Coordinates of C-alpha atoms and ligand atoms in Angstrom, one line a residue:
M1 CA 4.5 -27.0 -7.2
K2 CA 4.2 -23.4 -6.3
R3 CA 0.6 -22.2 -6.7
A4 CA -0.4 -18.7 -7.5
V5 CA -1.9 -17.1 -4.4
I6 CA -2.6 -13.4 -4.7
E7 CA -2.7 -11.0 -1.8
L8 CA -5.4 -8.5 -2.5
R9 CA -5.0 -6.6 0.8
S10 CA -2.9 -7.3 3.8
G11 CA -4.3 -10.6 5.2
V12 CA -6.7 -11.0 2.3
H13 CA -5.7 -13.6 -0.3
W14 CA -7.3 -15.0 -3.5
V15 CA -7.0 -18.7 -3.2
G16 CA -9.4 -19.7 -6.0
V17 CA -8.9 -21.7 -9.1
K18 CA -9.1 -21.1 -12.9
D19 CA -11.1 -23.5 -15.0
W20 CA -9.6 -22.6 -18.4
G21 CA -11.0 -25.7 -20.1
R22 CA -14.6 -25.6 -19.1
R23 CA -16.9 -24.9 -22.0
L24 CA -20.4 -25.2 -20.7
F25 CA -22.3 -24.3 -17.5
D26 CA -25.6 -25.8 -16.4
G27 CA -25.6 -27.8 -19.6
L28 CA -26.7 -24.5 -21.3
I29 CA -24.3 -21.5 -21.0
P30 CA -21.3 -21.5 -23.3
L31 CA -18.0 -20.6 -21.6
P32 CA -15.7 -19.6 -24.5
H33 CA -13.2 -18.1 -22.1
G34 CA -13.6 -20.7 -19.3
T35 CA -14.4 -19.4 -15.8
S36 CA -12.9 -19.2 -12.3
Y37 CA -14.1 -20.3 -8.9
N38 CA -12.9 -17.7 -6.6
A39 CA -12.3 -18.3 -2.9
Y40 CA -10.7 -15.9 -0.5
L41 CA -8.8 -16.3 2.7
V42 CA -9.2 -13.6 5.4
R43 CA -6.7 -13.7 8.3
G44 CA -7.3 -11.8 11.4
R45 CA -4.9 -11.7 14.5
E46 CA -6.9 -14.5 16.1
K47 CA -8.9 -16.3 13.5
T48 CA -9.0 -17.2 9.8
A49 CA -12.0 -17.5 7.5
L50 CA -12.3 -18.9 4.0
V51 CA -14.9 -17.1 1.9
D52 CA -16.5 -19.6 -0.5
T53 CA -14.9 -22.8 -1.9
V54 CA -14.5 -24.2 -5.4
N55 CA -16.1 -26.6 -7.9
P56 CA -15.8 -30.3 -7.1
G57 CA -12.6 -31.7 -8.5
F58 CA -10.4 -28.7 -7.5
E59 CA -10.3 -29.4 -3.8
D60 CA -6.6 -30.3 -3.8
E61 CA -5.6 -27.1 -5.6
L62 CA -7.7 -25.1 -3.1
L63 CA -6.1 -26.8 -0.1
A64 CA -2.6 -26.3 -1.6
K65 CA -3.2 -22.6 -2.0
I66 CA -4.7 -22.2 1.4
G67 CA -1.6 -24.1 2.7
E68 CA 0.7 -21.4 1.3
V69 CA -0.9 -18.9 3.7
V70 CA -2.1 -21.0 6.7
D71 CA -2.4 -24.7 7.6
P72 CA -5.9 -25.7 6.3
A73 CA -6.4 -27.6 9.5
R74 CA -6.4 -24.3 11.4
L75 CA -9.3 -22.7 9.6
D76 CA -11.9 -21.3 12.0
Y77 CA -14.7 -20.5 9.5
V78 CA -15.8 -21.4 6.0
I79 CA -18.3 -18.8 4.7
M80 CA -20.9 -20.2 2.4
N81 CA -22.4 -17.2 0.6
H82 CA -24.1 -19.6 -1.9
A83 CA -24.9 -23.3 -1.9
E84 CA -24.4 -24.0 -5.6
P85 CA -21.7 -26.7 -6.1
D86 CA -19.3 -24.4 -8.1
H87 CA -18.7 -22.5 -4.8
A88 CA -19.8 -24.9 -2.1
G89 CA -18.9 -28.3 -3.7
A90 CA -15.6 -28.5 -1.7
I91 CA -17.2 -27.9 1.7
P92 CA -17.2 -31.5 2.7
V93 CA -13.5 -31.8 2.1
L94 CA -12.8 -28.5 3.8
L95 CA -14.8 -29.4 6.9
D96 CA -13.0 -32.8 7.0
R97 CA -9.6 -31.2 6.8
S98 CA -10.4 -28.4 9.2
P99 CA -11.9 -30.1 12.2
Q100 CA -12.5 -26.9 14.2
A101 CA -14.0 -24.9 11.3
H102 CA -17.7 -23.9 11.3
L103 CA -19.7 -23.3 8.2
V104 CA -21.2 -19.8 8.3
L105 CA -24.4 -19.5 6.3
T106 CA -28.0 -18.2 6.2
A107 CA -30.8 -20.2 7.7
K108 CA -31.9 -21.2 4.2
G109 CA -28.3 -22.0 3.4
A110 CA -28.3 -24.4 6.4
E111 CA -31.1 -26.4 4.9
M112 CA -29.2 -26.6 1.6
A113 CA -26.0 -27.5 3.3
V114 CA -27.7 -30.5 4.8
R115 CA -29.4 -31.5 1.6
Y116 CA -26.5 -31.1 -0.7
Y117 CA -23.4 -31.7 1.5
R118 CA -24.7 -33.6 4.6
V119 CA -23.2 -31.0 6.9
P120 CA -23.9 -31.8 10.6
Q121 CA -25.9 -29.2 12.5
D122 CA -23.1 -28.8 15.1
R123 CA -20.7 -27.7 12.3
M124 CA -23.0 -24.8 11.1
L125 CA -23.2 -21.2 12.4
V126 CA -26.3 -19.5 11.0
V127 CA -26.0 -15.7 10.6
N128 CA -28.6 -13.0 10.0
E129 CA -28.6 -9.6 8.4
G130 CA -25.9 -7.4 10.0
D131 CA -24.3 -10.2 12.1
T132 CA -20.5 -9.9 12.4
L133 CA -17.6 -12.2 13.1
D134 CA -14.5 -10.6 14.7
L135 CA -11.3 -12.4 13.4
G136 CA -9.1 -9.9 15.3
G137 CA -8.7 -6.7 13.4
K138 CA -10.7 -8.1 10.5
T139 CA -14.5 -7.9 10.9
L140 CA -16.8 -9.9 8.6
R141 CA -20.3 -8.5 8.3
F142 CA -23.1 -10.5 6.6
L143 CA -25.7 -9.0 4.4
D144 CA -28.9 -10.8 3.4
A145 CA -29.1 -10.9 -0.4
P146 CA -31.6 -13.6 -1.3
F147 CA -32.4 -14.8 -4.8
L148 CA -29.1 -13.8 -6.3
H149 CA -29.7 -16.2 -7.8
W150 CA -30.8 -18.9 -5.3
P151 CA -32.9 -18.3 -2.2
E152 CA -30.1 -18.7 0.3
T153 CA -27.6 -16.2 -1.1
M154 CA -25.9 -13.6 1.1
F155 CA -23.0 -11.1 0.8
T156 CA -20.0 -11.0 3.1
Y157 CA -18.3 -7.6 3.7
L158 CA -14.9 -7.1 5.2
V159 CA -15.4 -3.9 7.2
E160 CA -11.8 -2.7 7.8
D161 CA -10.7 -3.2 4.2
K162 CA -14.0 -2.3 2.5
V163 CA -14.0 -5.5 0.5
L164 CA -17.3 -7.0 -0.7
F165 CA -17.6 -10.7 -1.3
P166 CA -20.9 -11.0 -3.2
C167 CA -20.4 -14.5 -4.7
D168 CA -22.2 -14.8 -8.0
F169 CA -23.4 -11.2 -8.1
F170 CA -21.1 -8.9 -10.1
G171 CA -19.4 -12.0 -11.6
A172 CA -18.2 -12.8 -15.1
H173 CA -17.4 -16.1 -16.8
T174 CA -13.8 -15.8 -17.8
A175 CA -10.7 -17.4 -16.5
A176 CA -8.6 -14.4 -17.6
G177 CA -7.1 -11.7 -15.4
V178 CA -6.9 -11.0 -11.7
Y179 CA -8.3 -7.5 -11.8
D180 CA -11.0 -5.9 -13.9
D181 CA -8.6 -3.6 -15.8
E182 CA -6.7 -6.6 -17.1
V183 CA -9.5 -8.0 -19.2
A184 CA -10.3 -5.9 -22.2
D185 CA -13.9 -7.2 -22.9
L186 CA -14.9 -7.6 -19.2
A187 CA -17.9 -5.4 -19.5
V188 CA -19.3 -7.5 -22.3
R189 CA -18.6 -10.7 -20.4
A190 CA -20.3 -9.3 -17.3
Q191 CA -23.3 -8.3 -19.4
M192 CA -23.6 -11.8 -20.8
Y193 CA -23.3 -13.2 -17.4
F194 CA -25.9 -10.9 -16.0
G195 CA -28.3 -11.9 -18.8
E196 CA -27.7 -15.6 -18.3
I197 CA -27.9 -15.7 -14.5
M198 CA -29.1 -12.5 -12.8
M199 CA -31.6 -11.1 -15.2
P200 CA -34.6 -13.2 -14.0
F201 CA -33.9 -11.8 -10.5
R202 CA -33.7 -8.1 -11.3
K203 CA -36.0 -7.1 -8.4
A204 CA -33.8 -9.0 -5.9
G205 CA -30.8 -7.3 -7.6
E206 CA -32.4 -3.9 -7.2
R207 CA -32.9 -4.6 -3.5
A208 CA -29.3 -5.6 -3.1
M209 CA -28.1 -2.5 -5.0
R210 CA -30.1 -0.3 -2.6
K211 CA -28.6 -2.0 0.4
L212 CA -25.1 -1.4 -1.0
V213 CA -25.7 2.4 -1.4
D214 CA -24.5 3.1 2.1
V215 CA -21.6 0.5 2.1
P216 CA -18.2 1.9 1.3
I217 CA -16.6 -0.4 -1.2
E218 CA -13.0 -0.4 -2.4
L219 CA -12.8 -3.9 -3.9
I220 CA -15.5 -6.2 -5.1
A221 CA -14.3 -9.8 -5.0
P222 CA -16.9 -12.0 -6.8
S223 CA -16.9 -15.8 -7.2
H224 CA -16.4 -15.7 -11.0
G225 CA -14.0 -13.6 -13.0
P226 CA -11.7 -10.8 -12.0
V227 CA -11.7 -8.7 -8.8
W228 CA -13.2 -5.3 -9.4
R229 CA -10.6 -2.8 -8.1
H230 CA -12.6 -0.1 -9.9
P231 CA -15.9 -1.1 -8.2
E232 CA -17.8 1.8 -9.7
R233 CA -17.5 0.3 -13.1
I234 CA -19.6 -2.7 -12.3
L235 CA -21.8 -0.9 -9.8
G236 CA -22.8 1.6 -12.5
L237 CA -23.6 -1.2 -14.9
Y238 CA -25.6 -3.2 -12.4
R239 CA -27.6 -0.1 -11.4
K240 CA -28.8 0.1 -15.0
W241 CA -29.2 -3.6 -15.6
T242 CA -31.1 -4.3 -12.4
A243 CA -33.4 -1.3 -13.0
G244 CA -34.2 -2.7 -16.5
E245 CA -32.9 0.4 -18.3
T246 CA -33.1 -0.3 -22.1
L247 CA -31.6 1.3 -25.2
P248 CA -33.3 2.0 -28.5
K249 CA -32.2 -1.4 -29.6
V250 CA -33.9 -4.5 -31.0
V251 CA -32.8 -8.1 -30.8
V252 CA -33.7 -9.8 -34.1
A253 CA -33.7 -13.5 -33.4
Y254 CA -34.6 -15.7 -36.4
V255 CA -34.3 -19.0 -38.1
S256 CA -35.2 -19.6 -41.7
M257 CA -35.5 -22.8 -43.8
W258 CA -35.8 -21.7 -47.4
G259 CA -35.2 -18.0 -47.1
S260 CA -38.7 -16.6 -46.8
T261 CA -38.6 -15.7 -43.1
E262 CA -35.0 -14.4 -43.6
R263 CA -36.2 -12.0 -46.3
L264 CA -38.8 -10.6 -44.0
V265 CA -36.2 -10.3 -41.2
R266 CA -33.8 -8.4 -43.5
I267 CA -36.5 -6.0 -44.5
A268 CA -37.4 -5.4 -40.9
A269 CA -33.8 -5.0 -39.8
E270 CA -33.0 -2.5 -42.5
T271 CA -36.1 -0.5 -41.8
L272 CA -35.3 -0.4 -38.1
L273 CA -31.7 0.7 -38.9
D274 CA -33.0 3.5 -41.2
A275 CA -35.2 4.6 -38.2
G276 CA -32.1 5.0 -36.0
I277 CA -32.6 1.8 -34.0
R278 CA -29.7 -0.4 -33.0
V279 CA -30.2 -3.9 -34.3
A280 CA -28.6 -7.1 -32.8
V281 CA -29.2 -10.0 -35.1
H282 CA -29.0 -13.6 -33.9
E283 CA -29.4 -16.5 -36.3
L284 CA -30.9 -19.1 -34.1
A285 CA -29.6 -22.3 -35.7
H286 CA -26.1 -21.3 -34.6
V287 CA -26.8 -18.9 -31.8
D288 CA -24.6 -18.6 -28.7
V289 CA -27.0 -18.5 -25.8
G290 CA -24.6 -16.1 -23.9
D291 CA -24.5 -13.6 -26.8
L292 CA -28.3 -13.7 -27.0
A293 CA -28.8 -13.3 -23.3
G294 CA -26.3 -10.4 -23.2
D295 CA -28.1 -8.5 -25.9
L296 CA -31.4 -9.0 -24.1
V297 CA -30.1 -7.2 -21.0
D298 CA -30.6 -3.7 -22.6
A299 CA -32.8 -4.3 -25.7
R300 CA -36.1 -2.6 -25.8
A301 CA -37.7 -4.9 -28.4
L302 CA -37.6 -8.3 -29.9
V303 CA -38.3 -9.3 -33.5
L304 CA -38.8 -13.1 -33.7
G305 CA -38.4 -14.6 -37.1
A306 CA -39.9 -18.1 -37.1
P307 CA -41.2 -20.3 -39.8
T308 CA -43.8 -23.0 -39.2
V309 CA -42.5 -26.6 -39.0
L310 CA -45.0 -29.4 -38.7
G311 CA -47.8 -27.0 -37.5
A312 CA -45.7 -25.3 -34.8
L313 CA -42.7 -23.0 -34.3
H314 CA -39.4 -24.1 -35.7
P315 CA -37.7 -25.8 -32.8
A316 CA -34.8 -23.2 -32.7
A317 CA -37.3 -20.4 -32.5
L318 CA -39.3 -22.2 -29.9
N319 CA -36.2 -22.6 -27.8
A320 CA -35.4 -18.9 -28.2
A321 CA -39.0 -17.8 -27.3
N322 CA -38.9 -20.0 -24.2
L323 CA -35.5 -18.6 -23.3
V324 CA -36.9 -15.1 -23.5
K325 CA -39.8 -16.1 -21.3
A326 CA -37.5 -17.7 -18.7
L327 CA -34.8 -15.0 -18.6
R328 CA -37.4 -12.2 -18.2
P329 CA -35.5 -9.4 -20.0
P330 CA -36.8 -5.9 -19.8
L331 CA -38.2 -6.0 -23.3
R332 CA -41.1 -3.7 -23.9
Y333 CA -42.2 -4.7 -27.4
A334 CA -42.1 -7.6 -29.8
A335 CA -43.0 -8.4 -33.4
V336 CA -43.2 -11.8 -35.1
L337 CA -42.3 -12.5 -38.7
S338 CA -43.3 -15.9 -40.0
S339 CA -43.7 -18.0 -43.2
Y340 CA -45.3 -21.4 -43.9
G341 CA -45.5 -23.8 -46.7
W342 CA -49.0 -25.3 -46.5
G343 CA -50.3 -24.8 -43.0
G344 CA -49.5 -22.2 -40.3
G345 CA -49.0 -22.6 -36.5
A346 CA -45.8 -20.8 -35.6
L347 CA -47.6 -17.4 -35.1
R348 CA -50.2 -18.9 -32.7
Q349 CA -47.5 -20.6 -30.7
A350 CA -45.3 -17.5 -30.5
G351 CA -48.3 -15.6 -29.2
E352 CA -49.0 -18.3 -26.6
I353 CA -45.4 -18.0 -25.3
L354 CA -44.9 -14.2 -25.5
G355 CA -48.4 -13.2 -24.5
P356 CA -48.1 -14.0 -20.8
T357 CA -44.7 -12.2 -20.4
G358 CA -46.2 -8.7 -20.4
I359 CA -44.2 -7.8 -23.5
E360 CA -46.5 -5.9 -25.9
V361 CA -46.7 -7.8 -29.2
V362 CA -47.0 -4.9 -31.6
G363 CA -47.9 -7.0 -34.6
A364 CA -47.0 -9.9 -36.9
V365 CA -46.5 -10.6 -40.6
E366 CA -47.2 -14.1 -41.7
I367 CA -46.8 -15.2 -45.3
H368 CA -47.7 -18.3 -47.3
G369 CA -44.7 -19.2 -49.4
A370 CA -42.2 -16.5 -50.6
P371 CA -42.8 -12.8 -49.7
D372 CA -44.6 -10.7 -52.4
A373 CA -44.8 -7.0 -52.7
E374 CA -47.6 -6.8 -50.2
A375 CA -45.6 -8.7 -47.6
V376 CA -42.7 -6.3 -48.1
V377 CA -45.0 -3.3 -47.5
Q378 CA -46.5 -5.0 -44.4
T379 CA -43.1 -5.8 -42.9
E380 CA -41.8 -2.3 -43.5
G381 CA -44.9 -0.9 -41.9
L382 CA -44.6 -3.1 -38.9
A383 CA -40.9 -2.2 -38.5
R384 CA -41.7 1.5 -38.6
E385 CA -44.5 1.1 -36.1
L386 CA -42.1 -0.8 -33.8
A387 CA -39.4 1.9 -34.3
A388 CA -41.9 4.6 -33.3
K389 CA -42.8 2.7 -30.1
I390 CA -39.1 2.2 -29.3
H391 CA -38.4 5.9 -29.7
S392 CA -41.3 6.9 -27.4
P393 CA -40.3 7.7 -23.9
P394 CA -39.1 4.5 -22.2
S395 CA -40.3 3.1 -19.0
T396 CA -39.0 0.0 -17.3
H397 CA -40.9 -3.2 -17.6
L398 CA -40.3 -5.6 -14.8
P399 CA -42.2 -8.9 -15.0
A400 CA -42.8 -10.8 -11.7
E401 CA -40.0 -12.7 -10.3
P402 CA -39.9 -16.4 -10.9
G403 CA -40.8 -18.8 -8.1
T404 CA -38.3 -20.9 -6.3
Ligands
LIG1 FE1 -21.5 -19.6 -9.6 FE2 -24.8 -19.9 -8.7 O1 -23.0 -20.5 -8.8

């Protein structure tokens, strides 16, 4: 069967695969539009390199596509920009079918290649910042780009064609399209992806963006989603997102059991809207983690609506609070709205989770039973106070990076 191989530049082919049916990543991230595992073949006059591989299970499709351009047995290099299995999972098959090929990776990547894929030392070629491989009229240069989003990650840059292969960085989870201008909602997809995967590593992302300032780029060929043939589109977005630039926008994340918390949430949302604040509401019992992560990328504040269940946060709100803590969005402010039937606990737990994040908790409203007139006044007051803070001159908030 003829496979779709796409020539991006002379001697540069997309040989990746589309996983249209995948609906979940990491057991956490919804993939409503599937995803792609992009791999690229770069042919010089003398040598050929494969940049990244594909998810396990797609090895035969990858080999068939490579075979349309060159005999897979004649590969000289397999570049491992990232060790995660969706890009490196086919490495054992590739090295088996390409007996002369060396796996090109960072020193940290070499440790992972042994641990994950049992690659022998004599099949690996460790590269450092600025090292190059001459394929014959095609020069690959390697750029250190650690913690995007694992410690071993690097970028590969094709000098003559000004093509950047950044693996996960600049990606988007969608199986649609070949180029960025073919996917109407790609900026939204890219923002969700950034929130899900890169947001906890914004400092590392900023370092990478600074490194790219002096690199002329005509194509960005990531490992997920379309190729950016208008690279300034995604570069401009990543400059803002990695810097933690926020909008006068609030993420309102709530769950309610008998409507009391929801009533407080509605009052707060309407007060914020009246104050000229953008409001993105997520009902947590049915939330799409990707939608929530995407909205957290550029929101300045969070309103968490969370009733007490059995002396603690409602589990859906607990999950959302922990997600905020883990994803490290550039939120500056938070407020908590809560209700309880006969004993509290949600407010205390919300404070315990949000407190260490560096997000300023502006205030809270907690009610016993249904909201009365006083609760309405308190909630409106808290929302107005939050709106005033949001409208004050913004500065970025960048919590410490997570450990390995
Ligand atoms: Fe797409 Fe970090 O793997």
